[in-house]
Phi, psi and omega in degrees: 000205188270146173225169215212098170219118191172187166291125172256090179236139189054040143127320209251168186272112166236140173095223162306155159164142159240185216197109187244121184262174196279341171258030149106339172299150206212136166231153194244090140195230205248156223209106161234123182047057156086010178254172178265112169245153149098226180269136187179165172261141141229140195237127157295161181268015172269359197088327173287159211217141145241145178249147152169205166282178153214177182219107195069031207065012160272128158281140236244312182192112186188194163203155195266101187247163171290214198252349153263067173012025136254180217260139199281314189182178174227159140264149182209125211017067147091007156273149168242169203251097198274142204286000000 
């Protein structure tokens, strides 16, 4: 299943934290009131990453690589951008 290891406040994911779903996906970073905010990875289970921000679970300004690190597209403030 999903699993959730990380910083907690008042009940919900504040801080830090990843956060591994049952189908091999995985995101690394920063959390506010249990969404993904602020800077992180998330890696597919196919290999591909996106590094950046993200906003509400979204990804906000960063960029997207495949799993040989090239680059797929960017996002910039939560459009994304092909490469």
């Amino acid at each position: 299943g999903t699993k959730y290891v990380g910083e907690y406040k008042d009940g919900v994911r504040n801080g830090l934290g990843t956060k591994t779903w049952s189908n091999g996906d995985e995101y690394q970073g920063q959390w506010k009131n249990s969404r993904i905010n602020g800077q992180g990875t998330y890696t597919w289970s196919d290999g591909n990453k996106y590094v950046g921000s993200w906003k509400d679970d979204k990804p906000w300004n960063g960029i997207k690589y495949n799993k040989n690190r090239n680059i797929l597209g960017k996002f910039v403030n939560g459009k994304p951008i092909k490469q």
